[in-house]
Amino acid sequence: MAVFTDVRFTSDVTVQALAESVSLLMSSNPKGIMLLCTDEAASWGETFNLWVNKLKVPIFGGVFPGLIVNSRFEPKGILAVGLANDIHVSVIENISNISPHSVNVSLTSSSVHSVVIMVDALSRQIDGYLQQVLHSISDDCCVFGGGAGTLAFHPQPCLFSPKGMHQDAMLLVEMTTEWDLAVGHGWEVLAGPYLANKVDDNRIVELNFESADKLYQRVVEEHSSLLFDEHDFFDIAKTFPFGLARLDDTVLIRDPIKVDEKGLICAGDIPENTMLYIMRGDAQKLISAASGAVRNTLVNMISTQHMGDCILFDCVSRQLFLRDEFTRELQQIHAELGQHHRLVGGLVLGEIALDESGILSLHNKTAVTALARVNAEERVR
């Protein structure tokens, strides 16, 4: 039994093109629609709001720097995916300014097997809201998703729901579909660790009691031929992310995306007094980590289960780092899944995944592949 009723891609990023794609998609009788669009859709505004109000099925999605269709990377377009199973979409607004502890994020049904989360990547307090979601789900619930926005890092509407477009918000999409996750990054330690002795949510103010931006720039310039005075900050920083040491000996990647007068702003929260490494990457190790994670997940699937359609949320800064090699990453992931399985997704600004240890995190520079789990008897239907 397919998880996607139909998949429609168009390179024309207009509301009219969206309406035409969804009209074709509706002939497959979807119970919900996942909508992934590139940067141009951020300006749709009221035109989108008027269109979505007439739609008969729930919709969710966001604006991202790129799209994934099977083994192809698409830098511009609209990807509309029909969903065969029921979904429920809820929106939490103004998450940067409202305490996560004051918001009720309880799920609407006990039959929920998974939650897809999409969030404005420029919002603050993302980690706090993720922990609230974690407290509201059952032990066997799968959670994954990604951060929406553009590489301009300019605050603007970037999320879609049945209510319209949203900024500084989080979408919670409850699904009856079961998914297994494959999570891998492949980044290695270059220098450190350094104590993040002063932080402010997603901003690192001091490292080792020194101005964070000065220490970071000094270390990176010592280990490379790059000079920050000669490049845009993110052009260099995309190659040298932070690694956050965790108690299970894994390293959570954090992307420094820009610097301001107060410190280094990252795509995700940084706990105070944590130890941070500065990381580096090798193209083949990154690709092997992403495809190897899929292989391991497939091996661990029990014999009564089969894989259906798949969703990939891959970090945009992996694509910026790998450049022409990024297509090889997609090809190897799709090859592990099998060419007859459909793979859709987007390049995101932060990847969300609940790991086997029960930790729900916002990752950076990581590939998160969700493999739909279909029981053997359902597959026969």
Tab-separated table of C-alpha atoms in Angstrom:
chain	number	residue	atom	x	y	z
A	1	MET	CA	0.000	0.000	0.000
A	2	ALA	CA	1.549	3.325	-1.078
A	3	VAL	CA	1.899	6.106	1.476
A	4	PHE	CA	1.843	8.739	-1.276
A	5	THR	CA	-1.226	8.777	-3.520
A	6	ASP	CA	0.620	10.865	-6.124
A	7	VAL	CA	3.635	13.193	-6.436
A	8	ARG	CA	3.552	16.335	-8.576
A	9	PHE	CA	6.551	18.572	-9.341
A	10	THR	CA	6.621	21.804	-11.343
A	11	SER	CA	9.443	24.309	-11.755
A	12	ASP	CA	6.966	27.213	-12.000
A	13	VAL	CA	6.704	28.739	-8.518
A	14	THR	CA	3.396	30.591	-8.684
A	15	VAL	CA	0.068	30.128	-6.928
A	16	GLN	CA	-1.515	29.393	-10.314
A	17	ALA	CA	1.010	26.586	-10.946
A	18	LEU	CA	0.351	25.326	-7.411
A	19	ALA	CA	-3.393	25.260	-8.033
A	20	GLU	CA	-2.915	23.317	-11.258
A	21	SER	CA	-0.614	20.752	-9.600
A	22	VAL	CA	-2.971	20.222	-6.668
A	23	SER	CA	-5.949	19.934	-9.023
A	24	LEU	CA	-4.194	17.035	-10.774
A	25	LEU	CA	-3.156	15.586	-7.412
A	26	MET	CA	-6.757	15.536	-6.140
A	27	SER	CA	-7.699	12.866	-8.696
A	28	SER	CA	-5.668	10.433	-6.550
A	29	ASN	CA	-8.017	11.110	-3.584
A	30	PRO	CA	-5.425	12.198	-1.002
A	31	LYS	CA	-6.405	12.602	2.651
A	32	GLY	CA	-3.775	15.321	3.054
A	33	ILE	CA	-1.120	17.174	1.082
A	34	MET	CA	2.525	17.935	1.869
A	35	LEU	CA	3.645	21.074	0.032
A	36	LEU	CA	7.343	21.917	-0.350
A	37	CYS	CA	8.304	25.048	-2.301
A	38	THR	CA	11.445	27.043	-3.006
A	39	ASP	CA	12.238	30.669	-2.103
A	40	GLU	CA	9.902	32.394	-4.537
A	41	ALA	CA	6.875	31.088	-2.615
A	42	ALA	CA	7.734	33.236	0.418
A	43	SER	CA	6.079	36.199	-1.327
A	44	TRP	CA	2.750	34.456	-2.054
A	45	GLY	CA	1.073	35.996	0.983
A	46	GLU	CA	-2.645	36.707	0.709
A	47	THR	CA	-2.915	35.055	-2.714
A	48	PHE	CA	-1.992	31.718	-1.142
A	49	ASN	CA	-4.268	32.336	1.835
A	50	LEU	CA	-7.273	32.862	-0.447
A	51	TRP	CA	-6.467	29.722	-2.446
A	52	VAL	CA	-5.891	27.402	0.516
A	53	ASN	CA	-9.192	28.419	2.134
A	54	LYS	CA	-10.994	26.661	-0.738
A	55	LEU	CA	-9.025	23.417	-0.415
A	56	LYS	CA	-11.010	20.390	0.762
A	57	VAL	CA	-8.149	18.442	2.414
A	58	PRO	CA	-5.584	19.527	5.064
A	59	ILE	CA	-2.276	20.829	3.785
A	60	PHE	CA	1.095	21.476	5.409
A	61	GLY	CA	4.579	22.414	4.303
A	62	GLY	CA	7.069	25.189	3.917
A	63	VAL	CA	9.511	27.251	1.909
A	64	PHE	CA	12.971	25.688	1.531
A	65	PRO	CA	16.219	26.427	-0.369
A	66	GLY	CA	15.791	23.353	-2.579
A	67	LEU	CA	13.712	20.249	-3.260
A	68	ILE	CA	14.443	16.535	-3.613
A	69	VAL	CA	12.626	14.336	-6.124
A	70	ASN	CA	13.949	10.756	-6.042
A	71	SER	CA	17.674	11.220	-6.782
A	72	ARG	CA	17.320	14.739	-8.228
A	73	PHE	CA	18.076	18.039	-6.552
A	74	GLU	CA	15.744	20.792	-7.770
A	75	PRO	CA	16.847	24.367	-6.933
A	76	LYS	CA	13.492	25.845	-7.971
A	77	GLY	CA	9.979	24.478	-7.936
A	78	ILE	CA	6.848	23.234	-6.194
A	79	LEU	CA	6.564	19.692	-4.863
A	80	ALA	CA	3.043	18.560	-3.959
A	81	VAL	CA	2.699	15.134	-2.357
A	82	GLY	CA	-0.655	13.441	-1.793
A	83	LEU	CA	-0.891	11.445	1.441
A	84	ALA	CA	-2.948	8.241	1.615
A	85	ASN	CA	-3.463	8.281	5.398
A	86	ASP	CA	-5.222	10.753	7.684
A	87	ILE	CA	-3.341	13.761	9.062
A	88	HIS	CA	-4.135	16.539	11.517
A	89	VAL	CA	-2.327	19.884	11.257
A	90	SER	CA	-1.961	22.306	14.172
A	91	VAL	CA	-0.048	25.593	14.302
A	92	ILE	CA	1.784	27.173	17.235
A	93	GLU	CA	2.281	30.884	16.566
A	94	ASN	CA	4.809	33.430	17.866
A	95	ILE	CA	7.143	30.819	19.326
A	96	SER	CA	10.045	33.248	19.790
A	97	ASN	CA	8.092	35.315	22.306
A	98	ILE	CA	5.765	32.859	24.070
A	99	SER	CA	7.241	30.449	26.605
A	100	PRO	CA	7.011	26.797	25.498
A	101	HIS	CA	5.825	25.899	29.007
A	102	SER	CA	2.720	28.065	28.613
A	103	VAL	CA	1.521	26.348	25.415
A	104	ASN	CA	-0.509	23.137	25.238
A	105	VAL	CA	1.001	20.857	22.601
A	106	SER	CA	-1.067	17.759	23.405
A	107	LEU	CA	-1.866	15.516	20.437
A	108	THR	CA	-5.464	15.214	19.294
A	109	SER	CA	-5.639	11.419	19.005
A	110	SER	CA	-4.216	8.318	20.672
A	111	SER	CA	-3.914	6.629	17.253
A	112	VAL	CA	-1.078	8.936	16.186
A	113	HIS	CA	2.025	6.965	15.163
A	114	SER	CA	4.171	9.880	14.009
A	115	VAL	CA	4.497	13.656	14.138
A	116	VAL	CA	6.105	15.710	11.380
A	117	ILE	CA	7.366	19.061	12.663
A	118	MET	CA	8.110	22.055	10.471
A	119	VAL	CA	9.362	25.240	12.077
A	120	ASP	CA	10.513	28.707	11.054
A	121	ALA	CA	14.299	28.215	11.204
A	122	LEU	CA	14.869	31.803	12.370
A	123	SER	CA	12.646	31.373	15.434
A	124	ARG	CA	14.038	31.230	18.934
A	125	GLN	CA	13.091	28.659	21.600
A	126	ILE	CA	12.801	25.828	19.056
A	127	ASP	CA	14.433	23.326	21.380
A	128	GLY	CA	12.079	24.267	24.209
A	129	TYR	CA	9.059	23.568	22.027
A	130	LEU	CA	10.551	20.267	20.854
A	131	GLN	CA	10.846	19.151	24.468
A	132	GLN	CA	7.178	20.018	25.026
A	133	VAL	CA	6.272	17.842	22.036
A	134	LEU	CA	8.421	15.034	23.435
A	135	HIS	CA	6.481	15.102	26.694
A	136	SER	CA	3.152	14.756	24.849
A	137	ILE	CA	3.855	11.717	22.672
A	138	SER	CA	3.806	7.979	23.346
A	139	ASP	CA	7.009	5.951	23.583
A	140	ASP	CA	6.542	4.397	20.144
A	141	CYS	CA	5.778	7.652	18.292
A	142	CYS	CA	8.195	8.725	15.540
A	143	VAL	CA	9.054	12.441	15.225
A	144	PHE	CA	10.948	14.106	12.361
A	145	GLY	CA	10.925	17.288	10.289
A	146	GLY	CA	12.897	20.377	9.371
A	147	GLY	CA	13.414	24.118	9.519
A	148	ALA	CA	11.880	26.320	6.830
A	149	GLY	CA	13.210	29.562	5.373
A	150	THR	CA	15.653	30.847	2.774
A	151	LEU	CA	19.396	31.393	2.613
A	152	ALA	CA	18.787	35.141	2.784
A	153	PHE	CA	18.093	34.504	6.515
A	154	HIS	CA	15.458	37.223	6.346
A	155	PRO	CA	12.388	36.918	8.613
A	156	GLN	CA	9.350	36.232	6.418
A	157	PRO	CA	6.376	33.831	6.107
A	158	CYS	CA	7.747	30.380	5.335
A	159	LEU	CA	5.217	27.793	6.574
A	160	PHE	CA	1.959	26.552	5.009
A	161	SER	CA	-1.119	25.268	6.844
A	162	PRO	CA	-4.877	25.114	6.145
A	163	LYS	CA	-5.025	28.584	7.739
A	164	GLY	CA	-2.547	30.138	5.289
A	165	MET	CA	1.096	31.216	5.547
A	166	HIS	CA	2.957	31.637	8.838
A	167	GLN	CA	6.111	33.237	10.236
A	168	ASP	CA	7.790	32.524	13.595
A	169	ALA	CA	5.652	29.421	14.000
A	170	MET	CA	5.783	25.651	14.355
A	171	LEU	CA	3.592	23.107	12.566
A	172	LEU	CA	2.709	19.808	14.216
A	173	VAL	CA	1.403	17.260	11.715
A	174	GLU	CA	-0.075	14.167	13.347
A	175	MET	CA	-0.037	11.044	11.171
A	176	THR	CA	-1.303	7.484	11.451
A	177	THR	CA	1.562	6.420	9.165
A	178	GLU	CA	4.482	4.644	10.869
A	179	TRP	CA	8.022	5.663	9.918
A	180	ASP	CA	11.548	4.464	10.683
A	181	LEU	CA	14.334	7.065	10.732
A	182	ALA	CA	17.855	6.968	9.311
A	183	VAL	CA	20.022	9.816	10.661
A	184	GLY	CA	23.665	10.457	9.688
A	185	HIS	CA	26.090	13.356	9.238
A	186	GLY	CA	29.755	12.218	8.871
A	187	TRP	CA	31.423	15.389	10.247
A	188	GLU	CA	34.697	15.008	12.184
A	189	VAL	CA	36.398	16.985	14.955
A	190	LEU	CA	38.891	19.646	13.835
A	191	ALA	CA	39.577	21.486	17.118
A	192	GLY	CA	38.359	21.792	20.677
A	193	PRO	CA	36.476	21.253	22.847
A	194	TYR	CA	35.654	24.794	23.964
A	195	LEU	CA	33.376	25.741	26.838
A	196	ALA	CA	30.272	27.664	25.783
A	197	ASN	CA	30.303	29.632	29.014
A	198	LYS	CA	27.921	32.346	27.852
A	199	VAL	CA	25.006	31.742	25.484
A	200	ASP	CA	21.617	33.260	24.711
A	201	ASP	CA	19.333	30.610	23.232
A	202	ASN	CA	20.772	30.120	19.698
A	203	ARG	CA	23.508	32.759	20.092
A	204	ILE	CA	26.977	31.872	21.394
A	205	VAL	CA	28.336	34.938	23.195
A	206	GLU	CA	31.543	33.536	24.709
A	207	LEU	CA	33.727	30.465	24.215
A	208	ASN	CA	36.367	29.755	26.866
A	209	PHE	CA	35.496	33.172	28.354
A	210	GLU	CA	36.515	34.850	25.089
A	211	SER	CA	34.348	36.540	22.472
A	212	ALA	CA	32.861	33.603	20.552
A	213	ASP	CA	33.224	35.107	17.074
A	214	LYS	CA	36.884	36.021	17.658
A	215	LEU	CA	37.843	32.554	18.903
A	216	TYR	CA	35.917	30.837	16.112
A	217	GLN	CA	37.437	32.989	13.381
A	218	ARG	CA	40.958	32.594	14.788
A	219	VAL	CA	40.745	28.804	14.973
A	220	VAL	CA	39.226	28.428	11.504
A	221	GLU	CA	41.831	30.710	9.925
A	222	GLU	CA	44.609	28.762	11.682
A	223	HIS	CA	43.357	25.508	10.151
A	224	SER	CA	42.557	26.774	6.659
A	225	SER	CA	43.688	29.244	4.016
A	226	LEU	CA	40.434	31.180	4.333
A	227	LEU	CA	40.167	34.694	5.762
A	228	PHE	CA	36.860	36.042	7.084
A	229	ASP	CA	37.747	39.570	5.924
A	230	GLU	CA	37.719	38.302	2.330
A	231	HIS	CA	34.507	36.234	2.378
A	232	ASP	CA	30.927	36.371	3.581
A	233	PHE	CA	30.717	34.734	6.993
A	234	PHE	CA	28.465	31.835	5.954
A	235	ASP	CA	30.620	31.037	2.907
A	236	ILE	CA	33.314	29.920	5.349
A	237	ALA	CA	31.172	28.815	8.282
A	238	LYS	CA	29.270	26.243	6.172
A	239	THR	CA	32.510	24.220	6.067
A	240	PHE	CA	33.307	24.473	9.798
A	241	PRO	CA	30.235	23.783	11.951
A	242	PHE	CA	30.181	23.294	15.699
A	243	GLY	CA	29.834	19.863	17.274
A	244	LEU	CA	27.936	19.670	20.555
A	245	ALA	CA	29.218	16.840	22.754
A	246	ARG	CA	26.415	14.644	24.143
A	247	LEU	CA	26.334	12.159	26.998
A	248	ASP	CA	25.971	9.162	24.641
A	249	ASP	CA	29.305	10.079	22.956
A	250	THR	CA	27.574	11.296	19.799
A	251	VAL	CA	28.070	14.795	18.425
A	252	LEU	CA	25.133	17.029	17.526
A	253	ILE	CA	26.024	19.430	14.706
A	254	ARG	CA	25.250	23.138	14.976
A	255	ASP	CA	25.543	25.525	12.009
A	256	PRO	CA	26.838	29.044	12.738
A	257	ILE	CA	24.812	31.036	10.193
A	258	LYS	CA	25.762	34.638	10.915
A	259	VAL	CA	27.562	36.921	13.333
A	260	ASP	CA	26.248	40.082	14.954
A	261	GLU	CA	27.464	42.489	17.621
A	262	LYS	CA	26.396	40.060	20.365
A	263	GLY	CA	27.934	36.831	19.099
A	264	LEU	CA	27.578	33.859	16.770
A	265	ILE	CA	24.002	32.979	15.777
A	266	CYS	CA	23.422	29.268	15.186
A	267	ALA	CA	20.601	27.313	13.567
A	268	GLY	CA	19.477	25.805	16.861
A	269	ASP	CA	19.790	26.279	20.604
A	270	ILE	CA	23.112	25.937	22.437
A	271	PRO	CA	22.912	24.842	26.097
A	272	GLU	CA	24.996	26.965	28.442
A	273	ASN	CA	28.250	25.409	29.728
A	274	THR	CA	28.234	22.679	27.109
A	275	MET	CA	31.428	21.658	25.338
A	276	LEU	CA	31.684	22.557	21.650
A	277	TYR	CA	34.056	21.249	19.000
A	278	ILE	CA	34.806	22.920	15.683
A	279	MET	CA	34.205	20.309	12.984
A	280	ARG	CA	35.358	19.649	9.442
A	281	GLY	CA	34.021	17.501	6.640
A	282	ASP	CA	35.193	15.109	3.944
A	283	ALA	CA	32.797	14.633	1.027
A	284	GLN	CA	33.012	10.843	0.875
A	285	LYS	CA	32.555	10.460	4.651
A	286	LEU	CA	29.469	12.703	4.601
A	287	ILE	CA	27.918	10.745	1.740
A	288	SER	CA	28.748	7.400	3.329
A	289	ALA	CA	27.241	8.473	6.653
A	290	ALA	CA	23.925	9.477	5.049
A	291	SER	CA	23.542	6.385	2.852
A	292	GLY	CA	24.972	4.075	5.519
A	293	ALA	CA	22.329	5.221	8.003
A	294	VAL	CA	19.619	4.178	5.526
A	295	ARG	CA	21.282	0.797	5.028
A	296	ASN	CA	21.410	0.174	8.784
A	297	THR	CA	17.757	1.130	9.220
A	298	LEU	CA	16.700	-1.287	6.485
A	299	VAL	CA	18.693	-4.105	8.097
A	300	ASN	CA	16.928	-3.492	11.405
A	301	MET	CA	13.409	-3.657	9.949
A	302	ILE	CA	11.621	-6.774	11.171
A	303	SER	CA	10.604	-9.452	8.672
A	304	THR	CA	6.862	-8.696	8.858
A	305	GLN	CA	7.431	-5.118	7.750
A	306	HIS	CA	8.275	-3.605	4.395
A	307	MET	CA	9.349	-0.171	3.321
A	308	GLY	CA	6.973	2.136	1.510
A	309	ASP	CA	7.547	5.684	0.251
A	310	CYS	CA	10.224	7.865	1.858
A	311	ILE	CA	10.817	11.482	2.903
A	312	LEU	CA	14.294	13.043	3.074
A	313	PHE	CA	15.077	16.235	4.973
A	314	ASP	CA	18.708	16.986	4.068
A	315	CYS	CA	20.543	20.051	5.340
A	316	VAL	CA	21.049	22.785	2.756
A	317	SER	CA	24.574	23.397	4.039
A	318	ARG	CA	25.459	19.808	3.101
A	319	GLN	CA	24.490	20.678	-0.453
A	320	LEU	CA	26.514	23.913	-0.271
A	321	PHE	CA	29.521	21.985	1.042
A	322	LEU	CA	29.267	19.000	-1.315
A	323	ARG	CA	28.326	21.069	-4.403
A	324	ASP	CA	28.452	18.743	-7.441
A	325	GLU	CA	28.935	15.754	-5.119
A	326	PHE	CA	25.524	16.349	-3.532
A	327	THR	CA	23.823	14.553	-6.421
A	328	ARG	CA	25.938	11.523	-5.538
A	329	GLU	CA	24.607	11.670	-1.964
A	330	LEU	CA	21.018	11.606	-3.254
A	331	GLN	CA	21.826	8.825	-5.706
A	332	GLN	CA	23.403	6.645	-3.032
A	333	ILE	CA	20.519	7.186	-0.600
A	334	HIS	CA	17.983	6.354	-3.310
A	335	ALA	CA	20.026	3.311	-4.354
A	336	GLU	CA	19.915	1.977	-0.770
A	337	LEU	CA	16.140	2.462	-0.724
A	338	GLY	CA	15.659	0.890	-4.143
A	339	GLN	CA	14.933	2.804	-7.324
A	340	HIS	CA	11.272	1.681	-7.355
A	341	HIS	CA	10.632	3.463	-4.035
A	342	ARG	CA	9.577	7.113	-4.232
A	343	LEU	CA	11.751	9.610	-2.346
A	344	VAL	CA	10.654	13.216	-1.823
A	345	GLY	CA	11.909	15.976	0.421
A	346	GLY	CA	13.616	19.288	0.818
A	347	LEU	CA	16.846	21.017	1.737
A	348	VAL	CA	16.147	22.341	5.200
A	349	LEU	CA	17.633	24.798	7.690
A	350	GLY	CA	17.944	22.335	10.564
A	351	GLU	CA	16.728	18.732	10.719
A	352	ILE	CA	14.462	17.337	13.445
A	353	ALA	CA	14.675	13.729	14.593
A	354	LEU	CA	13.777	11.627	17.627
A	355	ASP	CA	16.595	9.122	18.141
A	356	GLU	CA	16.548	5.617	19.624
A	357	SER	CA	17.648	6.993	23.005
A	358	GLY	CA	14.462	9.056	23.218
A	359	ILE	CA	16.216	12.376	22.565
A	360	LEU	CA	14.370	14.811	20.284
A	361	SER	CA	16.841	17.232	18.718
A	362	LEU	CA	17.241	19.890	16.096
A	363	HIS	CA	20.245	18.780	14.049
A	364	ASN	CA	22.324	20.706	11.522
A	365	LYS	CA	24.322	19.465	8.519
A	366	THR	CA	22.614	16.090	8.861
A	367	ALA	CA	20.536	13.873	6.563
A	368	VAL	CA	17.272	12.552	8.058
A	369	THR	CA	15.511	9.922	5.937
A	370	ALA	CA	12.056	8.732	7.010
A	371	LEU	CA	11.103	5.300	5.665
A	372	ALA	CA	7.397	4.497	5.729
A	373	ARG	CA	6.697	1.215	7.486
A	374	VAL	CA	4.109	-1.000	5.775
A	375	ASN	CA	3.018	-4.317	7.261
A	376	ALA	CA	3.125	-7.360	4.994
A	377	GLU	CA	-0.668	-7.778	4.874
A	378	GLU	CA	-1.123	-4.126	3.879
A	379	ARG	CA	1.443	-4.471	1.130
A	380	VAL	CA	-0.580	-7.249	-0.496
A	381	ARG	CA	-3.762	-5.135	-0.752
